[in-house]
C-alpha cells in the first residue's frame, strides 16, 4: 500500500519512522517547506504545497496513493480540509491524527479565545509585557498593539508585520520548566499567548506561568472537517494503517 503522511509534527515523524520498511507499506511523507532546517522523518520525503484541493487530488492520483494520514499540526486547518476533500473525492481512506489539547489545571489563569484576532483584543487588557508563543505565523494579528511590548518566540523568523515594540527569540523546543520560568522572570512577562497545540514539547511554559500566577490567553483549535475519522496517538494511527493493508 502506498501511504501519504502529511507531516510537520513529531507524530508524523514517529509514524513514518515506524511504518517505513514495514512489509506491505510504501510511505511518503510531505512537508510544507516552511521551516528552514526541518527534522526529517525516515524514508521518502516530498516538500512544498500541492496547489490546493485539485493539486492534491492530482498528486494522490498520479502517485497511486492508497490512503492518507493527515498528521499535520492541529492549527494547520487549510491542509487538513484539503486532505479530507481530496481523499474523499477519490474514495481513499483518510485518517486525522490530533494529539489532545492541553487541560487547565488548578492554579492556572487561562482565558480561552476563538482565534488570534480575539487573542489580540484580550491581551490588550491583561498587561504590558506579552510573551507570544504562537509560532512564526499569525504574529501580524498583534501588529496594531502599540502599548504592549512583545517577546516573540519561534523556530524561524516570524512572517509579516510585527508589533512596533518587540524582541524576536529564535528557539526550538523542547523547553524545561526551569528555563521557561527564568525566561518569564528575566523578561518581566505579564501575560502569555499560546495556541492550544497540546503535546509535551512546549507545555513547560504553561507550568511556568502557573507557578508565577500569570494569565495565559489560549487560542482554541480550528474545527476538523465534518465526519473526520480521528485518533490521538501514533500507536492508534499505526493500528489504523495496519488495518488498511
Ligand atoms: P495550512 O495553513 O493548513 O496550509 C497552508 C498550505 O500550506 C496548504 O494549503 C498547502 O499548500 C501547504 N501545506 C501545509 N502543510 C503541508 C504539508 N504537510 N505538505 C505539503 N503542503 C502543505 O498549514 P500551516 O498552518 O501553514 O502549516 C504548515 C506546516 O507546518 C504543516 O506541515 C504543519 O503540520 C506544520 N506546523 C504548523 C504549525 C501551526 O501552528 N500552524 C505549527 C507547527 C507545525 P497547497 O494548498 O499548495 O497544497
Short mmCIF file of C-alpha atoms and ligand atoms in Angstrom, two decimals:
data_model
loop_
_atom_site.label_atom_id
_atom_site.label_comp_id
_atom_site.label_asym_id
_atom_site.label_seq_id
_atom_site.Cartn_x
_atom_site.Cartn_y
_atom_site.Cartn_z
CA UNK A 1 0.00 0.00 0.00
CA UNK A 2 1.23 3.45 -0.82
CA UNK A 3 0.58 5.88 2.03
CA UNK A 4 0.91 9.68 2.11
CA UNK A 5 1.66 11.08 5.57
CA UNK A 6 1.05 14.83 5.75
CA UNK A 7 3.56 15.97 8.32
CA UNK A 8 5.34 18.80 10.04
CA UNK A 9 4.81 17.31 13.50
CA UNK A 10 6.54 14.91 15.85
CA UNK A 11 3.63 12.47 15.47
CA UNK A 12 4.02 12.42 11.67
CA UNK A 13 7.73 11.71 12.04
CA UNK A 14 7.18 8.95 14.55
CA UNK A 15 4.56 7.30 12.34
CA UNK A 16 6.83 7.48 9.27
CA UNK A 17 9.75 6.11 11.30
CA UNK A 18 7.57 3.19 12.43
CA UNK A 19 5.91 2.36 9.10
CA UNK A 20 8.85 2.86 6.72
CA UNK A 21 10.33 -0.51 5.81
CA UNK A 22 7.37 -2.46 7.21
CA UNK A 23 6.27 -5.19 4.84
CA UNK A 24 3.41 -4.11 2.61
CA UNK A 25 3.90 -0.35 3.08
CA UNK A 26 5.41 2.27 0.83
CA UNK A 27 5.46 5.53 2.81
CA UNK A 28 5.88 9.10 1.52
CA UNK A 29 5.97 12.00 3.99
CA UNK A 30 5.04 15.51 2.93
CA UNK A 31 6.27 18.78 4.45
CA UNK A 32 5.06 22.28 3.60
CA UNK A 33 8.64 23.56 3.46
CA UNK A 34 8.17 26.39 5.95
CA UNK A 35 10.91 25.50 8.43
CA UNK A 36 14.42 26.14 7.09
CA UNK A 37 16.01 23.10 8.72
CA UNK A 38 13.21 20.62 9.38
CA UNK A 39 13.75 17.46 11.40
CA UNK A 40 13.18 14.88 8.66
CA UNK A 41 11.36 11.55 9.06
CA UNK A 42 12.80 8.24 7.90
CA UNK A 43 12.05 7.32 4.29
CA UNK A 44 10.82 9.23 1.26
CA UNK A 45 10.00 12.92 1.76
CA UNK A 46 8.49 15.45 -0.63
CA UNK A 47 8.43 19.17 0.17
CA UNK A 48 6.09 22.02 -0.81
CA UNK A 49 2.41 22.72 -1.38
CA UNK A 50 0.33 20.62 -3.78
CA UNK A 51 -1.71 23.51 -5.21
CA UNK A 52 -4.97 23.34 -3.27
CA UNK A 53 -7.52 20.51 -3.29
CA UNK A 54 -7.24 19.99 -7.06
CA UNK A 55 -3.45 19.82 -6.93
CA UNK A 56 -3.53 17.37 -4.04
CA UNK A 57 -6.16 15.20 -5.75
CA UNK A 58 -3.99 15.06 -8.89
CA UNK A 59 -0.87 14.27 -6.86
CA UNK A 60 -2.64 11.44 -5.00
CA UNK A 61 -3.87 10.01 -8.26
CA UNK A 62 -0.59 10.40 -10.19
CA UNK A 63 1.35 8.77 -7.35
CA UNK A 64 -1.02 5.86 -6.83
CA UNK A 65 -1.69 6.67 -3.16
CA UNK A 66 -3.99 4.18 -1.38
CA UNK A 67 -4.56 6.01 1.93
CA UNK A 68 -3.80 9.39 3.51
CA UNK A 69 -2.77 10.14 7.08
CA UNK A 70 -3.12 13.80 7.98
CA UNK A 71 -0.73 14.17 10.90
CA UNK A 72 -0.31 17.92 10.47
CA UNK A 73 -0.36 20.41 13.35
CA UNK A 74 -3.77 20.97 15.00
CA UNK A 75 -3.71 24.58 13.70
CA UNK A 76 -2.90 23.64 10.09
CA UNK A 77 -6.58 23.85 9.14
CA UNK A 78 -6.04 24.51 5.43
CA UNK A 79 -4.14 21.35 4.55
CA UNK A 80 -6.42 19.29 6.81
CA UNK A 81 -9.51 20.47 4.93
CA UNK A 82 -7.77 19.88 1.59
CA UNK A 83 -6.69 16.38 2.60
CA UNK A 84 -10.21 15.44 3.64
CA UNK A 85 -11.75 16.84 0.45
CA UNK A 86 -9.19 15.38 -1.98
CA UNK A 87 -9.11 11.91 -0.39
CA UNK A 88 -12.89 11.71 -0.10
CA UNK A 89 -13.40 12.70 -3.72
CA UNK A 90 -11.06 9.84 -4.76
CA UNK A 91 -12.75 7.48 -2.26
CA UNK A 92 -9.43 6.99 -0.43
CA UNK A 93 -9.41 6.30 3.31
CA UNK A 94 -8.15 9.28 5.32
CA UNK A 95 -7.22 9.49 8.98
CA UNK A 96 -6.51 12.64 11.00
CA UNK A 97 -4.00 12.37 13.87
CA UNK A 98 -4.65 15.02 16.53
CA UNK A 99 -2.79 14.98 19.82
CA UNK A 100 -5.06 16.01 22.72
CA UNK A 101 -5.17 19.69 23.59
CA UNK A 102 -3.92 20.97 26.95
CA UNK A 103 -6.16 20.90 30.02
CA UNK A 104 -6.43 23.68 32.56
CA UNK A 105 -5.11 22.71 35.99
CA UNK A 106 -5.63 24.14 39.48
CA UNK A 107 -3.73 27.42 39.74
CA UNK A 108 -3.99 28.18 36.03
CA UNK A 109 -5.35 31.56 34.93
CA UNK A 110 -6.40 30.73 31.37
CA UNK A 111 -8.58 32.81 29.10
CA UNK A 112 -9.76 30.76 26.11
CA UNK A 113 -10.35 32.63 22.84
CA UNK A 114 -11.58 31.54 19.42
CA UNK A 115 -8.77 32.92 17.26
CA UNK A 116 -5.72 35.19 17.12
CA UNK A 117 -7.80 38.33 16.48
CA UNK A 118 -9.68 37.71 19.73
CA UNK A 119 -6.37 36.94 21.47
CA UNK A 120 -5.03 40.36 20.39
CA UNK A 121 -8.13 42.11 21.76
CA UNK A 122 -7.95 40.16 25.01
CA UNK A 123 -4.25 40.60 25.68
CA UNK A 124 -4.51 44.38 25.50
CA UNK A 125 -6.30 44.41 28.85
CA UNK A 126 -4.03 41.94 30.64
CA UNK A 127 -0.62 43.54 30.85
CA UNK A 128 2.13 45.46 29.15
CA UNK A 129 4.75 42.76 28.52
CA UNK A 130 3.47 39.87 26.42
CA UNK A 131 5.11 36.52 25.58
CA UNK A 132 3.82 35.41 22.16
CA UNK A 133 4.40 31.69 21.69
CA UNK A 134 2.18 31.13 18.68
CA UNK A 135 4.93 30.22 16.22
CA UNK A 136 6.07 32.11 13.15
CA UNK A 137 2.67 32.67 11.55
CA UNK A 138 -0.08 34.96 12.80
CA UNK A 139 2.08 37.47 14.70
CA UNK A 140 0.56 40.13 12.42
CA UNK A 141 -2.69 39.88 14.42
CA UNK A 142 -0.82 41.74 17.21
CA UNK A 143 0.85 44.34 14.95
CA UNK A 144 -1.67 47.05 15.85
CA UNK A 145 -0.91 46.90 19.59
CA UNK A 146 1.32 49.90 20.27
CA UNK A 147 1.11 50.00 24.07
CA UNK A 148 2.47 46.48 24.65
CA UNK A 149 5.97 45.07 24.34
CA UNK A 150 6.20 41.55 22.85
CA UNK A 151 8.64 38.70 23.24
CA UNK A 152 8.03 36.71 20.03
CA UNK A 153 9.42 33.17 20.11
CA UNK A 154 9.51 30.96 17.00
CA UNK A 155 11.77 28.41 15.30
CA UNK A 156 12.30 30.62 12.25
CA UNK A 157 11.86 34.43 11.96
CA UNK A 158 8.19 35.49 12.11
CA UNK A 159 6.39 36.49 8.91
CA UNK A 160 4.64 39.73 8.04
CA UNK A 161 4.10 42.84 10.11
CA UNK A 162 5.27 42.74 13.72
CA UNK A 163 4.16 44.87 16.67
CA UNK A 164 6.28 48.04 16.90
CA UNK A 165 7.85 47.11 20.26
CA UNK A 166 9.21 43.57 20.28
CA UNK A 167 12.11 41.17 20.66
CA UNK A 168 12.34 38.05 18.47
CA UNK A 169 13.71 34.95 20.16
CA UNK A 170 14.55 32.08 17.77
CA UNK A 171 14.40 28.75 19.58
CA UNK A 172 13.13 25.21 19.06
CA UNK A 173 11.62 23.13 21.90
CA UNK A 174 11.52 21.08 23.98
CA UNK A 175 11.90 23.64 26.78
CA UNK A 176 12.20 22.90 30.51
CA UNK A 177 10.03 24.45 33.22
CA UNK A 178 13.16 25.93 34.83
CA UNK A 179 14.21 27.62 31.57
CA UNK A 180 10.70 28.89 30.88
CA UNK A 181 10.39 30.27 34.40
CA UNK A 182 13.74 32.02 34.06
CA UNK A 183 12.70 33.50 30.70
CA UNK A 184 9.37 34.80 32.03
CA UNK A 185 11.09 36.34 35.02
CA UNK A 186 14.02 37.78 33.11
CA UNK A 187 11.78 39.48 30.50
CA UNK A 188 9.29 40.57 33.22
CA UNK A 189 6.40 38.97 31.32
CA UNK A 190 2.83 39.89 32.40
CA UNK A 191 0.85 37.58 30.11
CA UNK A 192 1.40 34.65 27.68
CA UNK A 193 -0.39 33.91 24.42
CA UNK A 194 -0.37 30.34 23.10
CA UNK A 195 -2.27 28.14 20.69
CA UNK A 196 -3.84 25.04 22.25
CA UNK A 197 -1.28 22.91 20.41
CA UNK A 198 -1.07 20.19 23.07
CA UNK A 199 1.90 17.84 23.45
CA UNK A 200 4.87 17.68 25.78
CA UNK A 201 7.35 19.60 23.61
CA UNK A 202 6.10 23.07 24.55
CA UNK A 203 3.93 22.61 27.63
CA UNK A 204 6.60 23.73 30.13
CA UNK A 205 5.61 27.37 29.53
CA UNK A 206 2.18 26.57 31.00
CA UNK A 207 3.68 25.14 34.18
CA UNK A 208 5.97 28.16 34.46
CA UNK A 209 3.04 30.58 34.02
CA UNK A 210 1.07 28.63 36.67
CA UNK A 211 3.97 28.86 39.14
CA UNK A 212 4.24 32.62 38.57
CA UNK A 213 0.40 33.07 38.57
CA UNK A 214 0.50 34.71 35.13
CA UNK A 215 -2.58 34.82 32.89
CA UNK A 216 -2.42 32.76 29.67
CA UNK A 217 -4.52 33.51 26.61
CA UNK A 218 -5.18 30.13 24.97
CA UNK A 219 -6.34 30.09 21.35
CA UNK A 220 -8.77 27.26 20.59
CA UNK A 221 -8.14 24.85 17.70
CA UNK A 222 -9.89 25.20 14.36
CA UNK A 223 -12.65 22.63 13.82
CA UNK A 224 -11.90 19.39 11.98
CA UNK A 225 -13.82 18.66 8.76
CA UNK A 226 -17.30 17.22 9.48
CA UNK A 227 -17.21 13.45 9.99
CA UNK A 228 -13.38 13.33 10.16
CA UNK A 229 -12.02 9.99 11.39
CA UNK A 230 -9.59 10.98 14.13
CA UNK A 231 -7.10 9.35 16.51
CA UNK A 232 -4.98 10.96 19.21
CA UNK A 233 -1.82 8.86 19.19
CA UNK A 234 0.79 7.44 16.85
CA UNK A 235 0.01 3.94 18.18
CA UNK A 236 -3.65 4.31 17.19
CA UNK A 237 -2.68 5.68 13.77
CA UNK A 238 -0.36 2.70 13.25
CA UNK A 239 -3.18 0.29 14.16
CA UNK A 240 -5.44 2.02 11.63
CA UNK A 241 -2.73 1.78 8.95
CA UNK A 242 -2.28 -1.95 9.59
CA UNK A 243 -5.99 -2.48 9.19
CA UNK A 244 -5.84 -0.81 5.75
CA UNK A 245 -3.26 -3.32 4.48
P1 LIG B 1 -2.10 25.35 6.48
O1 LIG B 1 -2.39 26.79 6.73
O2 LIG B 1 -3.09 24.34 6.86
O3 LIG B 1 -1.74 25.11 4.96
C1 LIG B 1 -1.49 26.13 4.03
C2 LIG B 1 -0.94 25.49 2.77
O4 LIG B 1 0.39 25.01 3.00
C3 LIG B 1 -1.71 24.28 2.31
O5 LIG B 1 -2.87 24.64 1.59
C4 LIG B 1 -0.68 23.56 1.49
O6 LIG B 1 -0.47 24.23 0.25
C5 LIG B 1 0.59 23.79 2.29
N1 LIG B 1 0.85 22.73 3.27
C6 LIG B 1 0.59 22.72 4.61
N2 LIG B 1 1.02 21.59 5.17
C7 LIG B 1 1.58 20.85 4.17
C8 LIG B 1 2.23 19.58 4.13
N3 LIG B 1 2.41 18.84 5.25
N4 LIG B 1 2.68 19.15 2.92
C9 LIG B 1 2.54 19.90 1.80
N5 LIG B 1 1.93 21.10 1.79
C10 LIG B 1 1.47 21.58 2.95
O7 LIG B 1 -0.71 24.95 7.16
P2 LIG B 1 0.23 25.77 8.14
O8 LIG B 1 -0.51 26.09 9.38
O9 LIG B 1 0.87 26.85 7.33
O10 LIG B 1 1.31 24.65 8.49
C11 LIG B 1 2.31 24.31 7.55
C12 LIG B 1 3.10 23.13 8.08
O11 LIG B 1 3.68 23.45 9.34
C13 LIG B 1 2.25 21.88 8.28
O12 LIG B 1 3.00 20.79 7.80
C14 LIG B 1 2.06 21.82 9.80
O13 LIG B 1 1.96 20.48 10.24
C15 LIG B 1 3.31 22.49 10.31
N6 LIG B 1 3.13 23.22 11.58
C16 LIG B 1 2.17 24.17 11.69
C17 LIG B 1 2.01 24.84 12.90
C18 LIG B 1 0.92 25.87 13.09
O14 LIG B 1 0.83 26.43 14.20
N7 LIG B 1 0.09 26.15 12.10
C19 LIG B 1 2.85 24.52 13.98
C20 LIG B 1 3.84 23.53 13.82
C21 LIG B 1 3.97 22.90 12.62
P3 LIG B 1 -1.23 23.78 -1.09
O15 LIG B 1 -2.63 24.30 -0.96
O16 LIG B 1 -0.43 24.42 -2.17
O17 LIG B 1 -1.19 22.26 -1.13
#
